[in-house]
Coordinates of C-alpha atoms in Angstrom, one line a residue:
M1 CA 65.9 83.2 100.7
S2 CA 67.1 83.9 97.1
R3 CA 69.7 86.6 96.5
A4 CA 67.1 88.6 94.4
A5 CA 64.5 88.4 97.2
S6 CA 67.1 89.3 99.8
S7 CA 68.2 92.3 97.8
A8 CA 64.6 93.4 97.3
A9 CA 63.9 93.2 101.0
V10 CA 67.0 95.1 101.9
G11 CA 66.3 97.8 99.3
A12 CA 62.9 98.3 100.8
R13 CA 64.4 99.8 103.9
P14 CA 64.0 103.5 104.0
G15 CA 67.2 105.5 103.3
L16 CA 69.5 102.6 102.4
A17 CA 69.5 103.2 98.7
A18 CA 70.3 106.9 99.3
L19 CA 73.1 105.9 101.6
K20 CA 74.6 103.6 99.0
E21 CA 74.3 106.3 96.3
R22 CA 76.1 108.7 98.6
A23 CA 78.8 106.2 99.5
A24 CA 79.3 105.4 95.8
R25 CA 79.8 109.1 95.0
W26 CA 82.2 109.4 98.0
L27 CA 84.4 106.6 96.7
G28 CA 84.1 107.7 93.1
R29 CA 83.0 104.3 91.9
G30 CA 79.6 105.0 90.5
A31 CA 76.2 104.1 91.9
G32 CA 76.1 100.6 90.5
S33 CA 79.4 99.4 92.0
E34 CA 79.4 96.0 93.6
T35 CA 82.6 96.5 95.6
L36 CA 81.4 99.2 98.0
P37 CA 82.6 98.5 101.5
I38 CA 79.0 98.3 102.8
R39 CA 77.3 95.3 104.2
D40 CA 73.5 94.9 104.7
W41 CA 74.4 93.1 108.0
V42 CA 71.7 90.4 107.4
S43 CA 72.0 86.8 108.6
V44 CA 69.9 84.1 107.0
S45 CA 69.8 80.6 108.2
N46 CA 67.6 77.6 107.2
G47 CA 65.2 79.7 105.3
Q48 CA 64.2 81.6 108.4
P49 CA 63.4 85.3 108.4
A50 CA 66.5 87.6 108.4
R51 CA 67.7 89.2 111.6
L52 CA 69.9 92.2 112.0
L53 CA 73.2 91.9 113.9
G54 CA 73.8 94.8 116.3
F55 CA 77.6 94.5 116.5
D56 CA 80.6 92.6 115.1
Q57 CA 80.4 89.4 117.2
M58 CA 83.4 87.8 115.4
M59 CA 85.7 90.7 116.4
V60 CA 84.6 90.5 120.0
C61 CA 85.3 86.7 120.0
V62 CA 88.8 87.2 118.5
V63 CA 89.6 89.9 121.1
I64 CA 88.4 87.7 124.0
A65 CA 90.4 84.8 122.7
L66 CA 93.6 86.9 122.6
L67 CA 92.9 88.2 126.1
A68 CA 92.3 84.7 127.4
L69 CA 95.4 83.3 125.8
G70 CA 97.4 86.2 127.2
L71 CA 96.2 85.5 130.7
V72 CA 97.2 81.9 130.5
M73 CA 100.7 82.7 129.1
V74 CA 101.3 85.5 131.7
Y75 CA 100.7 82.9 134.4
S76 CA 102.9 80.4 132.6
T77 CA 105.8 82.9 132.1
S78 CA 105.7 84.3 135.6
I79 CA 105.4 81.1 137.5
A80 CA 109.2 81.0 138.2
L81 CA 109.7 84.7 139.1
P82 CA 109.3 84.2 142.9
D83 CA 112.4 81.9 142.9
D84 CA 114.7 84.6 141.8
P85 CA 115.8 87.3 144.4
R86 CA 115.9 89.9 141.6
T87 CA 112.2 89.4 140.7
A88 CA 110.8 88.2 144.0
R89 CA 109.8 91.7 144.9
V90 CA 107.8 92.0 141.7
A91 CA 106.1 88.6 142.0
P92 CA 106.2 87.4 145.7
T93 CA 104.0 84.4 144.9
H94 CA 103.7 82.2 141.8
H95 CA 100.2 83.4 141.0
Y96 CA 100.7 87.1 141.9
L97 CA 101.2 88.5 138.4
M98 CA 98.3 86.4 137.1
V99 CA 96.0 87.8 139.7
R100 CA 97.0 91.3 139.0
H101 CA 96.7 90.7 135.2
A102 CA 93.2 89.3 135.7
F103 CA 92.3 92.3 137.9
G104 CA 93.5 94.6 135.1
L105 CA 91.4 92.6 132.6
L106 CA 88.3 93.1 134.7
I107 CA 88.9 96.9 134.9
A108 CA 89.5 97.0 131.1
L109 CA 86.4 95.0 130.3
G110 CA 84.3 97.2 132.6
A111 CA 85.7 100.4 131.0
S112 CA 85.0 99.0 127.5
L113 CA 81.4 98.4 128.4
A114 CA 81.1 102.0 129.4
V115 CA 83.0 103.4 126.5
V116 CA 81.0 101.5 123.9
Q117 CA 77.9 103.5 125.1
V118 CA 79.5 106.8 124.2
P119 CA 78.6 108.3 120.8
L120 CA 81.4 109.2 118.4
R121 CA 80.2 112.8 118.2
L122 CA 81.2 113.2 121.8
W123 CA 84.7 111.7 121.2
E124 CA 85.1 114.1 118.3
R125 CA 84.2 117.0 120.6
W126 CA 86.6 115.8 123.4
A127 CA 89.5 114.8 121.1
P128 CA 91.6 118.0 121.6
W129 CA 91.1 117.9 125.4
L130 CA 92.0 114.2 125.6
F131 CA 95.2 115.0 123.7
V132 CA 96.0 117.8 126.1
A133 CA 95.3 115.5 129.1
A134 CA 97.8 113.0 127.6
L135 CA 100.5 115.7 127.3
V136 CA 99.9 116.8 130.9
L137 CA 100.3 113.2 132.2
L138 CA 103.5 112.8 130.1
V139 CA 104.9 115.9 131.9
L140 CA 103.8 114.6 135.3
V141 CA 105.4 111.2 134.9
L142 CA 108.8 113.0 134.6
I143 CA 108.4 114.8 138.0
P144 CA 110.2 113.0 140.9
H145 CA 107.8 111.6 143.6
I146 CA 105.0 111.5 141.0
G147 CA 106.4 109.3 138.2
R148 CA 107.9 105.9 139.2
A149 CA 111.2 104.8 137.8
S150 CA 112.2 101.3 136.9
K151 CA 115.4 100.0 135.2
G152 CA 116.4 103.5 134.3
A153 CA 113.1 104.5 132.8
R154 CA 110.4 106.8 134.3
R155 CA 107.2 105.7 132.6
W156 CA 104.6 105.0 135.3
I157 CA 102.3 107.0 137.6
P158 CA 101.4 104.8 140.7
L159 CA 97.6 104.9 141.4
G160 CA 97.6 102.4 144.3
F161 CA 95.6 99.6 142.7
M162 CA 97.6 99.8 139.5
S163 CA 100.4 101.8 137.8
F164 CA 99.3 103.9 134.8
Q165 CA 101.5 104.5 131.8
P166 CA 100.7 107.8 130.1
S167 CA 102.3 106.8 126.8
E168 CA 99.4 104.4 126.4
L169 CA 96.8 107.2 126.7
A170 CA 99.0 109.3 124.3
K171 CA 98.5 106.6 121.6
L172 CA 94.7 107.0 121.8
G173 CA 95.0 110.7 122.2
I174 CA 97.1 111.2 119.1
A175 CA 94.7 109.0 117.1
M176 CA 91.7 111.1 118.2
Y177 CA 93.5 114.4 117.7
A178 CA 94.8 113.5 114.3
A179 CA 91.4 112.3 113.1
S180 CA 89.7 115.5 114.4
Y181 CA 92.5 117.6 113.0
M182 CA 92.0 116.2 109.5
V183 CA 88.3 116.7 109.6
R184 CA 88.7 120.4 110.7
K185 CA 91.5 121.1 108.2
M186 CA 90.2 119.1 105.2
E187 CA 90.1 122.2 103.0
I188 CA 93.8 123.0 103.5
K189 CA 95.3 119.5 103.2
E190 CA 97.2 120.5 100.1
H191 CA 99.2 123.3 101.9
F192 CA 102.2 121.9 103.8
T193 CA 102.7 124.6 106.4
R194 CA 99.0 124.9 107.2
A195 CA 98.2 121.2 107.1
V196 CA 101.2 119.3 108.3
A197 CA 103.2 121.7 110.4
P198 CA 100.8 121.8 113.4
M199 CA 100.7 118.0 113.5
A200 CA 104.5 118.0 113.2
A201 CA 104.7 120.4 116.2
A202 CA 102.4 118.1 118.3
L203 CA 104.5 115.1 117.4
A204 CA 107.7 117.0 118.3
V205 CA 106.3 117.8 121.8
I206 CA 105.3 114.2 122.4
G207 CA 108.7 113.0 121.1
V208 CA 110.6 115.2 123.5
L209 CA 108.5 114.0 126.4
L210 CA 108.7 110.3 125.5
L211 CA 112.5 110.4 124.8
A212 CA 113.0 112.0 128.2
E213 CA 111.5 108.9 129.9
P214 CA 113.0 107.3 127.7
D215 CA 110.4 105.4 125.6
M216 CA 111.4 105.4 121.9
G217 CA 109.2 102.4 121.1
A218 CA 106.0 104.3 122.1
F219 CA 107.2 107.3 120.1
I220 CA 107.6 105.1 117.0
V221 CA 104.0 103.8 117.4
I222 CA 102.6 107.3 118.0
A223 CA 104.4 108.7 115.0
A224 CA 103.1 105.8 112.8
I225 CA 99.5 106.5 114.0
A226 CA 99.8 110.2 113.2
M227 CA 101.4 109.8 109.9
G228 CA 99.0 107.0 108.9
I229 CA 96.0 109.2 109.6
L230 CA 97.5 112.1 107.7
F231 CA 98.0 109.8 104.7
L232 CA 94.5 108.2 104.9
G233 CA 93.0 111.7 105.4
G234 CA 94.3 112.7 102.0
V235 CA 97.3 114.8 102.6
N236 CA 99.4 115.5 99.5
G237 CA 101.7 112.5 98.6
R238 CA 104.8 114.6 98.3
M239 CA 104.2 116.3 101.7
F240 CA 103.6 112.9 103.2
L241 CA 106.9 111.5 101.8
L242 CA 108.7 114.6 103.0
S243 CA 107.3 114.1 106.5
I244 CA 108.4 110.5 106.5
A245 CA 111.9 111.5 105.4
V246 CA 112.1 114.0 108.2
L247 CA 110.9 111.4 110.8
L248 CA 113.4 108.8 109.5
G249 CA 116.2 111.4 109.7
A250 CA 115.2 112.2 113.3
F251 CA 115.3 108.5 114.3
V252 CA 118.7 108.0 112.7
S253 CA 120.0 111.1 114.4
M254 CA 118.8 109.8 117.8
I255 CA 120.4 106.4 117.2
I256 CA 123.7 108.0 116.2
A257 CA 123.7 110.4 119.1
S258 CA 123.0 107.7 121.7
P259 CA 125.8 105.1 122.1
W260 CA 123.5 102.5 123.8
R261 CA 120.9 102.7 121.0
A262 CA 123.7 102.3 118.4
E263 CA 125.0 99.3 120.3
R264 CA 121.5 97.8 120.3
I265 CA 121.4 98.1 116.5
L266 CA 124.8 96.4 116.2
A267 CA 123.7 93.7 118.5
F268 CA 120.6 93.1 116.4
L269 CA 122.8 92.8 113.3
S270 CA 125.0 90.2 115.0
P271 CA 123.4 88.9 118.1
W272 CA 125.6 85.8 118.4
D273 CA 128.8 87.8 118.4
P274 CA 130.6 87.2 121.8
L275 CA 130.8 91.0 122.1
Y276 CA 127.0 91.3 122.3
A277 CA 125.6 87.8 123.2
Q278 CA 125.9 88.6 126.9
G279 CA 125.0 92.2 126.6
K280 CA 122.6 94.0 124.3
G281 CA 122.0 90.8 122.3
Y282 CA 121.2 88.6 125.3
Q283 CA 117.4 88.9 125.1
L284 CA 117.3 88.3 121.3
T285 CA 119.6 85.2 121.4
H286 CA 117.4 83.6 124.1
S287 CA 114.2 84.5 122.3
L288 CA 115.6 82.7 119.2
I289 CA 116.6 79.8 121.4
A290 CA 113.0 79.6 122.8
L291 CA 111.5 79.7 119.3
G292 CA 113.9 77.0 118.1
R293 CA 113.0 74.7 121.0
G294 CA 109.3 75.0 120.2
E295 CA 109.7 73.5 116.7
I296 CA 106.2 72.8 115.1
F297 CA 103.9 71.9 118.0
G298 CA 105.9 73.1 121.0
Q299 CA 107.2 71.6 124.2
G300 CA 103.8 71.7 125.8
L301 CA 102.0 74.4 127.9
G302 CA 104.1 75.2 131.0
S303 CA 107.1 73.4 129.7
S304 CA 109.2 76.4 128.7
V305 CA 112.9 76.4 129.9
E306 CA 113.8 79.9 128.7
K307 CA 111.2 81.5 131.1
L308 CA 113.2 80.0 134.0
H309 CA 115.3 83.2 134.4
Y310 CA 117.1 82.8 131.1
L311 CA 114.8 85.1 129.0
P312 CA 114.3 88.5 130.7
E313 CA 110.9 90.2 130.5
A314 CA 109.3 87.0 129.3
H315 CA 105.9 88.0 130.6
T316 CA 105.9 91.4 128.8
D317 CA 108.1 92.1 125.8
F318 CA 109.0 88.5 125.0
L319 CA 105.7 86.7 125.6
L320 CA 105.6 85.6 122.0
A321 CA 108.9 83.7 122.4
V322 CA 107.5 81.7 125.2
I323 CA 104.3 81.0 123.2
G324 CA 106.6 79.7 120.5
E325 CA 108.5 77.5 122.9
E326 CA 105.4 76.0 124.6
L327 CA 102.9 76.0 121.7
G328 CA 105.3 75.9 118.7
F329 CA 105.0 77.3 115.3
V330 CA 101.3 76.4 115.3
G331 CA 100.7 78.7 118.3
V332 CA 102.7 81.6 116.9
A333 CA 101.0 81.3 113.5
L334 CA 97.6 81.4 115.1
V335 CA 98.5 84.5 117.1
I336 CA 99.9 86.2 114.0
A337 CA 96.7 85.2 112.0
A338 CA 94.5 86.6 114.8
F339 CA 96.2 90.0 114.8
F340 CA 96.2 90.1 111.0
W341 CA 92.5 89.4 110.9
L342 CA 91.7 91.9 113.7
T343 CA 93.7 94.7 112.0
R344 CA 92.1 94.0 108.7
R345 CA 88.6 94.0 110.3
I346 CA 89.3 97.4 112.1
F347 CA 90.4 98.9 108.8
H348 CA 87.3 97.6 107.1
I349 CA 85.0 99.2 109.8
G350 CA 86.9 102.5 109.3
R351 CA 86.4 102.3 105.5
Q352 CA 82.7 101.7 105.9
A353 CA 82.4 104.8 108.2
I354 CA 84.2 107.0 105.6
A355 CA 81.9 105.6 102.9
L356 CA 79.0 106.7 105.0
D357 CA 80.5 110.2 105.2
R358 CA 81.6 109.8 108.8
V359 CA 85.2 110.8 108.3
F360 CA 86.2 111.3 111.9
S361 CA 84.9 107.9 112.9
G362 CA 86.6 106.2 110.0
L363 CA 90.0 107.9 110.4
L364 CA 89.9 107.2 114.2
A365 CA 89.1 103.5 113.6
Q366 CA 91.9 103.2 111.0
G367 CA 94.3 105.0 113.4
I368 CA 93.5 102.4 116.1
G369 CA 94.1 99.7 113.4
I370 CA 97.5 101.1 112.8
W371 CA 98.2 101.1 116.5
M372 CA 97.1 97.5 117.1
G373 CA 98.7 96.1 113.9
G374 CA 101.8 98.2 114.0
Q375 CA 102.6 97.5 117.6
A376 CA 101.9 93.8 117.2
F377 CA 104.1 93.8 114.1
I378 CA 107.0 95.4 116.0
N379 CA 106.7 93.1 119.0
M380 CA 106.6 90.0 116.8
G381 CA 109.5 91.3 114.7
V382 CA 111.6 91.8 117.8
N383 CA 110.8 88.3 119.1
L384 CA 111.6 86.7 115.8
G385 CA 114.8 88.7 115.3
V386 CA 113.8 90.7 112.3
L387 CA 113.7 94.1 114.1
P388 CA 115.9 95.6 116.7
T389 CA 114.9 95.1 120.4
K390 CA 112.3 97.6 121.6
G391 CA 110.4 97.9 124.8
L392 CA 107.0 97.3 123.3
T393 CA 104.5 94.8 124.6
L394 CA 102.2 92.5 122.6
P395 CA 98.8 94.2 122.5
L396 CA 96.0 92.5 124.5
M397 CA 98.3 89.7 125.6
S398 CA 101.4 90.9 127.5
Y399 CA 101.3 91.7 131.2
G400 CA 100.5 95.3 132.0
G401 CA 97.4 96.9 133.4
S402 CA 97.4 100.3 131.6
A403 CA 98.3 98.8 128.3
I404 CA 95.4 96.2 128.5
L405 CA 93.1 99.0 129.7
M406 CA 93.8 101.4 126.8
N407 CA 93.8 98.5 124.2
C408 CA 90.3 97.5 125.3
V409 CA 89.1 101.0 125.4
A410 CA 90.4 101.7 121.9
L411 CA 88.7 98.5 120.5
A412 CA 85.5 99.4 122.3
I413 CA 85.5 102.7 120.3
V414 CA 86.0 100.7 117.1
L415 CA 83.0 98.6 118.1
R416 CA 81.0 101.7 118.6
V417 CA 81.9 102.9 115.1
D418 CA 80.7 99.6 113.8
I419 CA 77.4 99.8 115.8
E420 CA 76.8 103.3 114.4
N421 CA 77.6 102.1 110.9
R422 CA 75.0 99.4 111.2
Q423 CA 72.4 101.8 112.5
L424 CA 72.9 104.0 109.5
M425 CA 72.6 100.9 107.2
R426 CA 69.2 100.3 108.7
G427 CA 68.1 103.8 107.8
G428 CA 68.4 105.1 111.4
R429 CA 70.6 107.6 113.0
A430 CA 74.1 107.0 114.4

């Protein structure tokens, strides 16, 4: 099919020309622009009639590939845990964590299939209540006999079949609340006290609750999601820079006021110093050793030495280091490329939704993109020694039931945004 014929066929669809005209006015580029973020979602092969694709199949394939590689690497990194008395209680058998991780994946995939059926208009209506539910759970996790403590942090609520981490729900909650807030307050986004102050208050409440656990890593991701949605929603640039400055000042103050956080920063700056190599810099030094051993093509799947009780939390925070040791630079590069492509694709879906005048859907999708891309960037930076050590997992891959569950639910919402975009492209209703 020629390009002219294809364009004529697409233009014949009722409502599509009007949608493109409206999107062009929204972006301020003119009706004849060729760079609109709109696709006709038509596949043509071997001269056969075109068929419409109902969802982004490539995105689903990338997500499934990351989940599958994560399952393999969780099994590889946890295989030696039963041999250590300190970790035998967590992993009594060599396949225990792999089975639990697979069980979490099944729950996450089942929840995703349910969530992708929910229209975005319902999420927009429920957004404030989901945010309130996240705040309530963040309070409950701090109550003794309700929240479970581990290694000095109280972050989990036991549910019997799994432990749920409320901070993961808070990431989705803040993304929905911020997107809904920007839609409701669009007309006052130039006024600082009326536009930014309520979001700042919500962030302050979440920050107090998360730092009481403590979980500064989750707070950094949540703050990035909220500030990113405010910026993408069109908040005045000067107000945005002022908000960023206030947040940075708050983080610096927390580091200065907390000796162990300050020591972690010093260990990051000089991890091989004998003063830190066996203390706060221990994980970083062994992560760098693992990556160095991997070289270009790695030592081979299952052949990591650092996972044998040298590198703590190899199945969670430092999964990428073991990937680097076993699969080498090639494996790490493929993981980085997959997350880069996924984040870019999520932002593209959000941009399409905004072009179609679906601002809540677009901002929510882009907020989820900030979540996935930002958290992956921080985790990779920590593993590679370019960021201070934080307790953040690698999305979709690290061991953790609630994290995998909320990652998959969030991506199912993005997939729903894409499905509704395509329905509008065909002249239907979202």
